[in-house]
PDB file of C-alpha atoms in Angstrom:
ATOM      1  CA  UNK A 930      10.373 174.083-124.976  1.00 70.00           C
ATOM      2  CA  UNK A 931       7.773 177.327-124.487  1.00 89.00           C
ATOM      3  CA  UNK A 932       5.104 175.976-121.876  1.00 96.00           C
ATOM      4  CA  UNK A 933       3.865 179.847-122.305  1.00 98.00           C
ATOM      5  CA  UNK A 934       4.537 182.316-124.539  1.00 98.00           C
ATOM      6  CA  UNK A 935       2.618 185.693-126.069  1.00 98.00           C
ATOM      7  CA  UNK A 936       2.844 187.377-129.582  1.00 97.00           C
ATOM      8  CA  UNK A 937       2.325 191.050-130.044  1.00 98.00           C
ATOM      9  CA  UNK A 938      -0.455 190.433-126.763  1.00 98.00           C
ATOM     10  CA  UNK A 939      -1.989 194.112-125.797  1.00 98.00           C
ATOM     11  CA  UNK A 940      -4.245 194.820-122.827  1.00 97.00           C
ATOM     12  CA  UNK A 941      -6.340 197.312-121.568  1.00 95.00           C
ATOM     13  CA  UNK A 942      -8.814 197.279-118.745  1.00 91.00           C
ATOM     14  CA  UNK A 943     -10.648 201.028-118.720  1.00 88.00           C
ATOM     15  CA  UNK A 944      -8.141 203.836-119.674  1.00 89.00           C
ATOM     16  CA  UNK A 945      -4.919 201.442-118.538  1.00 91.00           C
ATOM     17  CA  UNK A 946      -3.083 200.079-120.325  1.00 96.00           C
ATOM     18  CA  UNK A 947      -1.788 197.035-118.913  1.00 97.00           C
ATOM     19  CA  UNK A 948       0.811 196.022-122.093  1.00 97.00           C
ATOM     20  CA  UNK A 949       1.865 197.037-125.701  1.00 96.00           C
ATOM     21  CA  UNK A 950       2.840 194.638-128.221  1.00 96.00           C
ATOM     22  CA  UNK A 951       4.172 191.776-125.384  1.00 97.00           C
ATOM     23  CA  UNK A 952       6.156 188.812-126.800  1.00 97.00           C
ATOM     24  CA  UNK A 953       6.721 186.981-123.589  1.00 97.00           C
ATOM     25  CA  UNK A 954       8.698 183.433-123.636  1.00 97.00           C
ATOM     26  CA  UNK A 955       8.418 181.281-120.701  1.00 97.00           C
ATOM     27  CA  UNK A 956      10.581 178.050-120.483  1.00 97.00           C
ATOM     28  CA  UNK A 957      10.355 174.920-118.129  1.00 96.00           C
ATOM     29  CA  UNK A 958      11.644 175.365-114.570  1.00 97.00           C
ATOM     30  CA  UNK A 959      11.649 179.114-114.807  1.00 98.00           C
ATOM     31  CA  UNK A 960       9.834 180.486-112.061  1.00 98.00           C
ATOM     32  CA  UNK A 961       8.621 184.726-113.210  1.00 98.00           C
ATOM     33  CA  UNK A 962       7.306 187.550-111.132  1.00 98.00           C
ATOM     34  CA  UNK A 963       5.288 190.183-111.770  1.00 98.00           C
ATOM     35  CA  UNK A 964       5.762 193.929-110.328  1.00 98.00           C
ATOM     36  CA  UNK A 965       4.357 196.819-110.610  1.00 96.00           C
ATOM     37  CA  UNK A 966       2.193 199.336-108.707  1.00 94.00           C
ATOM     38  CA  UNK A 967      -1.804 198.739-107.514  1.00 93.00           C
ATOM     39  CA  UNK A 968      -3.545 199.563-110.843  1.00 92.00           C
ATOM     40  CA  UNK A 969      -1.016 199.075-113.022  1.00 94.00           C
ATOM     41  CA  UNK A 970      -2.687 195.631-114.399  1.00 95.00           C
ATOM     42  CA  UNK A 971      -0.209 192.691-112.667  1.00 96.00           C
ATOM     43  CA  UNK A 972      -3.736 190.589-111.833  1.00 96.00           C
ATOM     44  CA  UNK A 973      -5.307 191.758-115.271  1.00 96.00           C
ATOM     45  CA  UNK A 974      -2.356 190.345-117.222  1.00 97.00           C
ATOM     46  CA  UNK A 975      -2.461 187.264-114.590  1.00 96.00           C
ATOM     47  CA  UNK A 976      -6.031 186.580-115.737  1.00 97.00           C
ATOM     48  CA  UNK A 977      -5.221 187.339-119.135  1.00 97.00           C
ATOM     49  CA  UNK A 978      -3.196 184.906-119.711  1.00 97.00           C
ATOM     50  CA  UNK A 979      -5.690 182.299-118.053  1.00 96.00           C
ATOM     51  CA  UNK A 980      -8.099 183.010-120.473  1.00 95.00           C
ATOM     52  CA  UNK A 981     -10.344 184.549-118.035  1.00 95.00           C
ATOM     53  CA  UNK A 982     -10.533 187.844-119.780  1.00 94.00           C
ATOM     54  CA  UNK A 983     -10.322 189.070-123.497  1.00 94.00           C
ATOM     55  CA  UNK A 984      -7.029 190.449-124.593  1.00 96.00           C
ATOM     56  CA  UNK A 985      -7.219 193.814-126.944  1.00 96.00           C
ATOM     57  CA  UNK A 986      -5.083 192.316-129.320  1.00 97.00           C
ATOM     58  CA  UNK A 987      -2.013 189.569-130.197  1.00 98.00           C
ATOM     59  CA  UNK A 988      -2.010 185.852-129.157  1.00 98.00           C
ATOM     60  CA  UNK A 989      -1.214 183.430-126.180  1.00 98.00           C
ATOM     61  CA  UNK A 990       0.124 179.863-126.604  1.00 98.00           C
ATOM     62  CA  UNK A 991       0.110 176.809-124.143  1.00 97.00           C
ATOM     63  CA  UNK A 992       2.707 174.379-125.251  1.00 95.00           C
ATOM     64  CA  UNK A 993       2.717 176.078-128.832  1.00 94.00           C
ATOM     65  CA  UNK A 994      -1.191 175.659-129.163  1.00 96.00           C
ATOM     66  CA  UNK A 995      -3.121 178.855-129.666  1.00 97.00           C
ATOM     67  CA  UNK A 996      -5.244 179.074-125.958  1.00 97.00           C
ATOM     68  CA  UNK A 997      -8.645 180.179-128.385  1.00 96.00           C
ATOM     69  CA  UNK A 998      -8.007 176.675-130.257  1.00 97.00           C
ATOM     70  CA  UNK A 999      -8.311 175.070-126.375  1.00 96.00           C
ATOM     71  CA  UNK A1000     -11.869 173.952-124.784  1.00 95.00           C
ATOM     72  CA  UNK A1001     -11.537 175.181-120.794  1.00 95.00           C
ATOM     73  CA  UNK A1002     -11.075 171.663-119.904  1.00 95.00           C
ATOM     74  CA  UNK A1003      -7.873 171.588-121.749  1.00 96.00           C
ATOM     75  CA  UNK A1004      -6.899 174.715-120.566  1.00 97.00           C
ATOM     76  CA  UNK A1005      -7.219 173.642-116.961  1.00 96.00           C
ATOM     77  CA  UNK A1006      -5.474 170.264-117.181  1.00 96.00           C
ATOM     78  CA  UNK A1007      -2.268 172.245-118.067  1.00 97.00           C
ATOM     79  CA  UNK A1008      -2.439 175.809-116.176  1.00 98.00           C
ATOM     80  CA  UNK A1009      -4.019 176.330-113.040  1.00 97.00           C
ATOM     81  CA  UNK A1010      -4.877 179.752-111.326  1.00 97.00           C
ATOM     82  CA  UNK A1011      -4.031 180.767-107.906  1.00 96.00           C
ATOM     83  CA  UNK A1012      -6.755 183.780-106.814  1.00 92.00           C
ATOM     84  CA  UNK A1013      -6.400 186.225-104.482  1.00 87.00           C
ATOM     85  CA  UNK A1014     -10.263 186.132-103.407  1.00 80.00           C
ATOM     86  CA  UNK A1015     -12.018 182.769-102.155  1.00 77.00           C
ATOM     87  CA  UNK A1016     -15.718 182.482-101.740  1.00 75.00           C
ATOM     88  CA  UNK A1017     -16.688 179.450 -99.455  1.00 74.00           C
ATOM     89  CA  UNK A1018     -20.292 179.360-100.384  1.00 73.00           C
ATOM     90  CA  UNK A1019     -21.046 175.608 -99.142  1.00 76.00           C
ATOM     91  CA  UNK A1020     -19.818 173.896 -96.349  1.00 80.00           C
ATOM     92  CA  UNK A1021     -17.300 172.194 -97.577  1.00 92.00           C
ATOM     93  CA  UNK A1022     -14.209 169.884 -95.617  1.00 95.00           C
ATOM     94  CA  UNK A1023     -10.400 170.841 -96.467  1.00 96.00           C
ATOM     95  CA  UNK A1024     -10.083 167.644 -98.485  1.00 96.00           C
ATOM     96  CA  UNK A1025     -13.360 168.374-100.227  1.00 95.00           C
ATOM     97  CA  UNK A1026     -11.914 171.360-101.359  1.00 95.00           C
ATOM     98  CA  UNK A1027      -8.417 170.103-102.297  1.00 97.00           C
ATOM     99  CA  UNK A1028      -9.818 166.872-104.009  1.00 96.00           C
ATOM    100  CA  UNK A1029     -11.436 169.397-106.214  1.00 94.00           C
ATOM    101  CA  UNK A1030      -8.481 170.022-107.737  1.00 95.00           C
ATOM    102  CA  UNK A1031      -7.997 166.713-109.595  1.00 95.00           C
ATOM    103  CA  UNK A1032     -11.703 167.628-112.011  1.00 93.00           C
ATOM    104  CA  UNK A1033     -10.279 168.510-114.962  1.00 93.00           C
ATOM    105  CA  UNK A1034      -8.745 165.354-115.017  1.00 94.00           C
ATOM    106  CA  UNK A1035     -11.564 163.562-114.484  1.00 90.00           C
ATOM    107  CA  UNK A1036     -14.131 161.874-117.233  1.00 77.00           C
ATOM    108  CA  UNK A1037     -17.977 162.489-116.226  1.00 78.00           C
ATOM    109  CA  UNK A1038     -19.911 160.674-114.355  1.00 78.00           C
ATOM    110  CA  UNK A1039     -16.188 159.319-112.731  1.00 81.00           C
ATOM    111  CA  UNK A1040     -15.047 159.676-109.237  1.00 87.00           C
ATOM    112  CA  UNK A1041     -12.075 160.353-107.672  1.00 85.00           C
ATOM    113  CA  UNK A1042      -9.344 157.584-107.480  1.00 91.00           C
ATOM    114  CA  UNK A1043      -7.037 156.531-104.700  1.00 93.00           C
ATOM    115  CA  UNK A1044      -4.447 158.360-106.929  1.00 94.00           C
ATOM    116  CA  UNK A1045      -6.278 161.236-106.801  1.00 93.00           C
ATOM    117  CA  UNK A1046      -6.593 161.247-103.086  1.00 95.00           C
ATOM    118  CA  UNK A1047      -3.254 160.144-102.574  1.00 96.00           C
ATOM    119  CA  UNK A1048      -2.398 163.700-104.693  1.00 96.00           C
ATOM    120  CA  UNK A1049      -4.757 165.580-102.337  1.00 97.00           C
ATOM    121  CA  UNK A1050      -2.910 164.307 -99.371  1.00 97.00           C
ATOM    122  CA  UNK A1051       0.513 164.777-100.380  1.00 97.00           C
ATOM    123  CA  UNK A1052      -0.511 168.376-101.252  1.00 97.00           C
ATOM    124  CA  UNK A1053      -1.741 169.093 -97.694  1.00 97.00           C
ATOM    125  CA  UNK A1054       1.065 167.636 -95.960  1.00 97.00           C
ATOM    126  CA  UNK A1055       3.841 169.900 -98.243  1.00 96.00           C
ATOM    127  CA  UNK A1056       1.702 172.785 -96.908  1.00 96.00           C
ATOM    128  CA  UNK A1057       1.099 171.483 -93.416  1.00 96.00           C
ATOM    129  CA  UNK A1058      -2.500 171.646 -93.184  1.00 97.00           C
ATOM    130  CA  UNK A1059      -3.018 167.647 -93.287  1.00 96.00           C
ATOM    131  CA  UNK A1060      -4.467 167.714 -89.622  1.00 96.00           C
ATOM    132  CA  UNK A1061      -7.103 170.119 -90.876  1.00 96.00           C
ATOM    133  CA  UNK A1062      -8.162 167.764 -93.615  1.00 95.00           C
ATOM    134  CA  UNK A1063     -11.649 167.605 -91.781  1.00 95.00           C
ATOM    135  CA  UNK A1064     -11.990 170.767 -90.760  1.00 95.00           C
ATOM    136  CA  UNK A1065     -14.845 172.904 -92.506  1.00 94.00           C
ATOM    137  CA  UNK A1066     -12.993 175.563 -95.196  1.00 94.00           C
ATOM    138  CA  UNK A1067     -14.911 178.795 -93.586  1.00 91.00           C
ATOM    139  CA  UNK A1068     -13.542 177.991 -90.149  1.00 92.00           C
ATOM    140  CA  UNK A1069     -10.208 178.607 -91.686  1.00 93.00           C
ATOM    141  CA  UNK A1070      -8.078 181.904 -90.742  1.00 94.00           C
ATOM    142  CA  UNK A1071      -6.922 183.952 -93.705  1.00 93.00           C
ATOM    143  CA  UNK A1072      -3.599 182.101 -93.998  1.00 94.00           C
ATOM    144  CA  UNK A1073      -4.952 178.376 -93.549  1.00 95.00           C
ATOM    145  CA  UNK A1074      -7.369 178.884 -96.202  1.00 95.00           C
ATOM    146  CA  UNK A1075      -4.698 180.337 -98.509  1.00 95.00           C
ATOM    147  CA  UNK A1076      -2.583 177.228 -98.149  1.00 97.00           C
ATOM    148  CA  UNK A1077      -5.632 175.367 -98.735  1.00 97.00           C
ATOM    149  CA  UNK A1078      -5.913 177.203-102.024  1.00 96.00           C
ATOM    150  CA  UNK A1079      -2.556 176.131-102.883  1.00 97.00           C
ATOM    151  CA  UNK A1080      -2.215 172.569-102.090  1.00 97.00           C
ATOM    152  CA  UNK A1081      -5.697 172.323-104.480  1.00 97.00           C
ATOM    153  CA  UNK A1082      -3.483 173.762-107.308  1.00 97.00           C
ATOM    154  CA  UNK A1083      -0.386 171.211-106.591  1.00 97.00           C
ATOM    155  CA  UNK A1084      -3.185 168.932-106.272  1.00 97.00           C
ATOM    156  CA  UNK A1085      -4.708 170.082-110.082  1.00 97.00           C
ATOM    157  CA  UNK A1086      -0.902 169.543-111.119  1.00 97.00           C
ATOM    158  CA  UNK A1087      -1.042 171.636-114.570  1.00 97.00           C
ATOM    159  CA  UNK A1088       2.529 172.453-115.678  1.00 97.00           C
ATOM    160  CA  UNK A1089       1.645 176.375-115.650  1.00 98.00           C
ATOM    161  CA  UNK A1090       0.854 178.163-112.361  1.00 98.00           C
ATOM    162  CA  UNK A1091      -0.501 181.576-112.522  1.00 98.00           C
ATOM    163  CA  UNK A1092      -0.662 182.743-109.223  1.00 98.00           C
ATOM    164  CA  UNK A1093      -2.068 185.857-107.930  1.00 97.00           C
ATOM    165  CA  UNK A1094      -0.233 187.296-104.575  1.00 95.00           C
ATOM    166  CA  UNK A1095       0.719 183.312-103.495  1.00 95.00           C
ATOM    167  CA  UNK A1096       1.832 185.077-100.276  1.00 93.00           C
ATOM    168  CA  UNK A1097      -1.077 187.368 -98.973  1.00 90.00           C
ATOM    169  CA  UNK A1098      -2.679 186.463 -95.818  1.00 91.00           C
ATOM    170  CA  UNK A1099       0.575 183.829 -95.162  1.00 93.00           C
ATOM    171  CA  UNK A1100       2.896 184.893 -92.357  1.00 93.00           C
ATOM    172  CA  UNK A1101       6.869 184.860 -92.758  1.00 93.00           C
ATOM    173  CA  UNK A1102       7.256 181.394 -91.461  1.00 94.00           C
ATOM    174  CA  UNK A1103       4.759 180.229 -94.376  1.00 94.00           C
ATOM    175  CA  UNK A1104       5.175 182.826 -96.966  1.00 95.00           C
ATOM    176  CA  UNK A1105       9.114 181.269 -97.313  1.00 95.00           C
ATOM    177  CA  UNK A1106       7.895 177.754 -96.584  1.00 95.00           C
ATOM    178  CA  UNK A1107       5.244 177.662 -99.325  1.00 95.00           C
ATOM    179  CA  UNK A1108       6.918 179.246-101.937  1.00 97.00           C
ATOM    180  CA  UNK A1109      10.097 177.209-101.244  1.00 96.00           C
ATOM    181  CA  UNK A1110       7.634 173.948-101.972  1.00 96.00           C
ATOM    182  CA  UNK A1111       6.254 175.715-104.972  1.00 96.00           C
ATOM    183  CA  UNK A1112       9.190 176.582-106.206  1.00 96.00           C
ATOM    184  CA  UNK A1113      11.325 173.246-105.980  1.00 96.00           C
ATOM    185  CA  UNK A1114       8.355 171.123-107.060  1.00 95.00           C
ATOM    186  CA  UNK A1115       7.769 173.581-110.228  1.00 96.00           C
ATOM    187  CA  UNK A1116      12.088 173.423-110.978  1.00 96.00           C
ATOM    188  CA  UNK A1117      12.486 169.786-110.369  1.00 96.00           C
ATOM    189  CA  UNK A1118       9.111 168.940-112.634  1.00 96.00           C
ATOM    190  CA  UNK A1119      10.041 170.775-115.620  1.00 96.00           C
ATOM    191  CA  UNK A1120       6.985 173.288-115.117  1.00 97.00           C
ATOM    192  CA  UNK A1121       6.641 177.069-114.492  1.00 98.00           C
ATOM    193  CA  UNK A1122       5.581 179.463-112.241  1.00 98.00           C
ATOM    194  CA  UNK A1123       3.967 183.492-112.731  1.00 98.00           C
ATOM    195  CA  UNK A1124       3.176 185.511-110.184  1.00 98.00           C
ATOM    196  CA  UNK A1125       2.484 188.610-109.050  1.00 97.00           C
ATOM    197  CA  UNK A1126       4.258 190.205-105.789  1.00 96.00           C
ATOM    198  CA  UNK A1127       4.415 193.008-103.752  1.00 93.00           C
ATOM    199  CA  UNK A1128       7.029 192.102-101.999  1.00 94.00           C
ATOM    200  CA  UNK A1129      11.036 192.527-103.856  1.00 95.00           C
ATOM    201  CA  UNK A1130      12.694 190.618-101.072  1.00 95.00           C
ATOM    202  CA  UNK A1131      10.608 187.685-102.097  1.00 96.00           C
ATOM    203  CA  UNK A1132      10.972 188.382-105.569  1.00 96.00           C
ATOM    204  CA  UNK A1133      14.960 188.697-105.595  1.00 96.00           C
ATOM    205  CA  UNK A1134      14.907 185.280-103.748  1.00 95.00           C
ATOM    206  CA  UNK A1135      12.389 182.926-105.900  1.00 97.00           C
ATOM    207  CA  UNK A1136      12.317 184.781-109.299  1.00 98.00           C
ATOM    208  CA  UNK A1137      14.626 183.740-112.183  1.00 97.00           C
ATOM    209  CA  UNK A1138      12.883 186.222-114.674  1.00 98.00           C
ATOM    210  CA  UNK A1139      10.757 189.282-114.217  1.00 98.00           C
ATOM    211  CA  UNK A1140       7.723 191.541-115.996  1.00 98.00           C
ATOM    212  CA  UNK A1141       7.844 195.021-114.561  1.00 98.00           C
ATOM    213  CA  UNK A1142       4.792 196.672-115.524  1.00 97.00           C
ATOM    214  CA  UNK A1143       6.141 200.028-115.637  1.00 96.00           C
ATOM    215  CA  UNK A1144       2.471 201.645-116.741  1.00 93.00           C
ATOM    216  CA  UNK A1145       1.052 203.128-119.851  1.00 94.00           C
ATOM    217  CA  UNK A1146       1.746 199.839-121.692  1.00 95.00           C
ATOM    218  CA  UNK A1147       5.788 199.446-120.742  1.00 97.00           C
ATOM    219  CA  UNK A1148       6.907 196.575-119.680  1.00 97.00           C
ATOM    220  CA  UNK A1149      10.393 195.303-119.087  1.00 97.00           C
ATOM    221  CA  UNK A1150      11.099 191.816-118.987  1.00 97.00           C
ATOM    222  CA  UNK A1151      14.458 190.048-118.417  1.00 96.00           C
ATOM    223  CA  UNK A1152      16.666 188.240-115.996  1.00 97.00           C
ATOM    224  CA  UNK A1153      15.633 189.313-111.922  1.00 96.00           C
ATOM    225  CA  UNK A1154      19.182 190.505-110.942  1.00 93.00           C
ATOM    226  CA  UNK A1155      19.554 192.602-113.888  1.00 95.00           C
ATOM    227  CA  UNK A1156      16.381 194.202-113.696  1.00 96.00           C
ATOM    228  CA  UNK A1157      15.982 194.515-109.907  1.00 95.00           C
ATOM    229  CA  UNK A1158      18.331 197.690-110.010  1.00 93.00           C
ATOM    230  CA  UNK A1159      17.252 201.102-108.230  1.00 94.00           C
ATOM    231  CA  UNK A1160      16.934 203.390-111.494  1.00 95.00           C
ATOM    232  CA  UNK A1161      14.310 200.368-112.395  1.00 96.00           C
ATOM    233  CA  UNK A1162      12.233 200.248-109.068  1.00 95.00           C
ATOM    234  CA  UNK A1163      12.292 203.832-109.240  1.00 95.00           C
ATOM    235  CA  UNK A1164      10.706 204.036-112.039  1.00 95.00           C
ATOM    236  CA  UNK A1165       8.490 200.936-111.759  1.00 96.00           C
ATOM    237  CA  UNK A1166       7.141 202.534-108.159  1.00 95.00           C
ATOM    238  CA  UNK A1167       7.742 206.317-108.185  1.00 93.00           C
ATOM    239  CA  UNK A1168       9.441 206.262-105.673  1.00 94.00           C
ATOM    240  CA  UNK A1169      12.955 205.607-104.366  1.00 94.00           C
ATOM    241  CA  UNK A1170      14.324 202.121-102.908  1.00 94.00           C
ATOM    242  CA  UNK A1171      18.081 201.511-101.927  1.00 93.00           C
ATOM    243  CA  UNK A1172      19.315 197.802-103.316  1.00 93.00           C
ATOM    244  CA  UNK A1173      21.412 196.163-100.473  1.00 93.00           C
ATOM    245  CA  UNK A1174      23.765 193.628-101.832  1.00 87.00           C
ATOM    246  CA  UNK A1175      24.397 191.370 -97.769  1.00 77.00           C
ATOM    247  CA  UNK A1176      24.634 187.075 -98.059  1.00 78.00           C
ATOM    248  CA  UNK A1177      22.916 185.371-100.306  1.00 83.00           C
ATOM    249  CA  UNK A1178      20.279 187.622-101.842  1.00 86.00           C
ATOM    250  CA  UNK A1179      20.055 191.280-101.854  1.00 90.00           C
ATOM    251  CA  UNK A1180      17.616 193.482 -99.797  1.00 91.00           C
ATOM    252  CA  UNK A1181      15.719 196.424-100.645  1.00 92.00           C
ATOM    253  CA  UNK A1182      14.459 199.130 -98.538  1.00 90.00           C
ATOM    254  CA  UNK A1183      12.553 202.707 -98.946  1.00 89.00           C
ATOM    255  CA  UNK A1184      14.812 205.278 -98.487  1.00 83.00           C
TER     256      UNK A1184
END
């Protein structure tokens, strides 16, 4: 079954455009990635899909339902949004933060359950942060508060994760660690992941499926090892990269 899926979808954000006529399928346990070069729209089609922004043109479906026949509420309790930017306007703990996560699931005037909490805490432990649970979110480095970022979104549980750069700010140790959790919850649950990357090592090792955004409204979609080829990257970044092919995934270098 199609947890996400497009018809005809066409974006533009200022003179760019991001996509032309996109009819985009997007099964359970497929994880996708999203390449292309800074400008070329990877976070504008991210939020696009989220409903965040308007689309020119075309449709988006959640589970077959037309997203503009959804409330927000809806929307959230089945796709949740990984950002790249966090503002930390109020003091607020780790666990206040990741508890968050489990509103749109709650009624009004409700509180949290010991389910809910029970979620929160089994979201910080998969990302190692559950001795920071205390700790005060702007006292966070870079990468701590990005891994508190994600383990609200396992916490929020929707079956669709859009996330934006799920790597920045992490270092290696953390950037294989967290997407290896992401990744094996999202396959073994019957969900999907989208998200945009800079990097193709990562890429060629999570990805199933890709959407190169190769500019002016191209995109190519299709099956990672297929697409990750070198006339394809140099087209998608204007500028040559030399495909590797050592152990169990292939590497990719500048030339």
């Amino acid at each position: 079954m199609s947890l996400l899926s497009t018809s005809h979808l066409n974006i533009q954000i200022g003179n760019t455009k991001v996509c032309n006529d996109l009819n985009l399928e997007c099964n359970s346990s497929e994880i996708w990635g999203i390449l292309g070069r800074n400008g070329k729209g990877k976070t504008t089609l991210l939020h696009s899909l989220a409903r965040l922004r308007e689309v020119e043109s075309g449709d988006i479906f959640i589970h077959e339902k037309n997203i503009l026949t959804l409330t927000r509420k809806q929307i959230a309790q089945q796709l949740g949004v990984l950002l790249q930017h966090h503002e930390d306007n109020f003091p607020c703990s780790v666990m206040e933060t990741v508890i968050s996560g489990r509103h749109p699931h709650i009624g009004h005037w409700q509180w949290e359950s010991k389910n809910d909490y029970a979620l929160a805490h089994n979201a910080l432990e998969s990302v190692q942060l559950s001795h920071l649970s205390e700790r005060p979110v702007n006292l966070l480095s870079g990468g701590e508060r990005q891994r508190v970022s994600i383990a609200t979104l396992i916490t929020q549980n929707p079956d669709i994760m859009l996330l934006d750069e799920p790597n920045s700010h992490l270092d290696l140790k953390y950037q294989i660690q967290v997407l290896e959790t992401l990744c094996n919850q999202t396959k073994a649950q019957q969900k999907i992941i989208l998200m945009t990357l800079h990097d193709l090592n990562l890429a060629a090792r999570f990805c199933d499926k890709l959407i190169l955004l190769l500019g002016d409204g191209e995109v190519l979609l299709g099956d990672t090892d297929e697409l990750l080829d070198e006339d394809n990257l140099q087209q998608l970044y204007d500028y040559p990269i030399k495909r590797i092919n050592s152990g169990d995934y292939p590497a990719f270098i500048a030339k």
